[in-house]
Coordinates of C-alpha atoms in Angstrom, one line a residue:
X1 CA -4.5 3.4 42.5
X2 CA -5.5 2.1 45.7
X3 CA -9.1 0.6 46.9
X4 CA -10.4 -1.8 49.4
X5 CA -11.6 -5.4 48.6
X6 CA -13.8 -7.2 51.0
X7 CA -14.9 -11.0 50.9
X8 CA -17.6 -11.9 52.8
X9 CA -17.8 -15.6 53.6
X10 CA -20.5 -15.9 56.0
X11 CA -22.7 -13.6 58.3
X12 CA -19.9 -12.1 60.5
X13 CA -16.7 -13.3 58.6
X14 CA -15.5 -10.5 56.5
X15 CA -12.0 -9.9 55.4
X16 CA -10.9 -6.9 54.1
X17 CA -7.8 -5.7 52.3
X18 CA -6.3 -2.9 50.9
X19 CA -5.0 -3.4 46.9
X20 CA -2.7 -1.1 45.4
X21 CA -1.7 -0.8 41.6
X22 CA 1.4 1.3 40.5
X23 CA 1.4 2.8 37.0
X24 CA 4.5 4.0 35.1
X25 CA 4.7 4.8 31.6
X26 CA 7.5 2.4 30.2
X27 CA 8.7 1.7 26.6
X28 CA 11.5 0.1 24.3
X29 CA 11.8 3.1 22.2
X30 CA 9.5 1.3 19.1
X31 CA 6.5 0.1 18.4
X32 CA 8.2 -3.2 17.2
X33 CA 11.7 -4.7 18.2
X34 CA 13.4 -6.0 15.2
X35 CA 16.3 -8.5 16.4
X36 CA 19.5 -8.9 14.2
X37 CA 22.8 -9.7 14.5
X38 CA 23.9 -6.3 15.6
X39 CA 20.9 -5.6 17.6
X40 CA 20.4 -8.5 20.5
X41 CA 18.9 -6.4 22.9
X42 CA 16.8 -3.3 23.9
X43 CA 16.8 -1.8 27.3
X44 CA 13.6 -0.2 28.7
X45 CA 13.1 3.1 29.1
X46 CA 10.5 4.4 32.1
X47 CA 8.8 8.0 32.3
X48 CA 10.4 9.2 35.2
X49 CA 13.6 8.3 36.9
X50 CA 12.2 8.3 40.3
X51 CA 10.5 4.8 39.2
X52 CA 12.0 2.1 41.1
X53 CA 10.8 -1.0 38.6
X54 CA 12.8 -4.2 39.2
X55 CA 12.4 -7.9 38.9
X56 CA 10.8 -7.9 35.5
X57 CA 9.4 -11.1 34.1
X58 CA 8.0 -12.3 31.1
X59 CA 5.6 -15.2 29.9
X60 CA 5.0 -16.0 26.5
X61 CA 2.3 -18.4 25.0
X62 CA 3.4 -19.8 22.4
X63 CA 6.8 -19.8 24.3
X64 CA 9.7 -17.7 22.9
X65 CA 12.6 -19.6 24.0
X66 CA 15.0 -17.5 21.8
X67 CA 13.5 -14.2 24.0
X68 CA 14.6 -13.5 27.4
X69 CA 13.9 -10.5 29.6
X70 CA 16.3 -9.4 32.5
X71 CA 15.2 -8.5 35.8
X72 CA 15.9 -4.6 34.8
X73 CA 13.7 -5.2 31.9
X74 CA 16.1 -5.4 28.8
X75 CA 14.7 -7.7 26.7
X76 CA 17.3 -9.5 24.5
X77 CA 17.8 -12.6 21.9
X78 CA 19.9 -15.1 22.1
X79 CA 22.1 -15.4 19.0
X80 CA 22.8 -19.1 19.5
X81 CA 19.1 -19.9 20.0
X82 CA 17.3 -19.7 16.4
X83 CA 13.4 -18.8 16.1
X84 CA 11.3 -16.1 16.1
X85 CA 7.8 -15.5 13.8
X86 CA 10.3 -13.6 11.2
X87 CA 13.8 -14.6 10.4
X88 CA 16.3 -13.8 8.0
X89 CA 15.1 -10.5 7.0
X90 CA 18.2 -8.4 7.2
X91 CA 20.3 -7.8 3.8
X92 CA 24.1 -7.8 4.5
X93 CA 23.9 -4.0 4.3
X94 CA 21.8 -4.2 7.6
X95 CA 18.7 -3.1 5.7
X96 CA 15.3 -5.0 6.5
X97 CA 13.2 -6.5 3.8
X98 CA 9.8 -7.8 3.8
X99 CA 8.8 -6.4 6.8
X100 CA 5.7 -3.9 6.6
X101 CA 6.9 -0.7 8.0
X102 CA 10.5 -0.9 7.9

């Protein structure tokens, strides 16, 4: 999507710029990402091989110091940092319990 935006400050003082917004399908392959001792990262999947997305960033509110995103878009958790909304849900055989939809 591309459009022009004009700012009018005075009668003859006008500045116009073109604004371009690029949109591309991206996914982590699941509606919810469940991290465990065996799954600590999810790579991003883009809608087309031609997509050249880089320098991903993330801001969480509230803060999530246990979660990070690489510049490639992969989301990871650190096993040395505890936290998250739900912890200790994985049973010894690798099943998740107590989470709706699992």
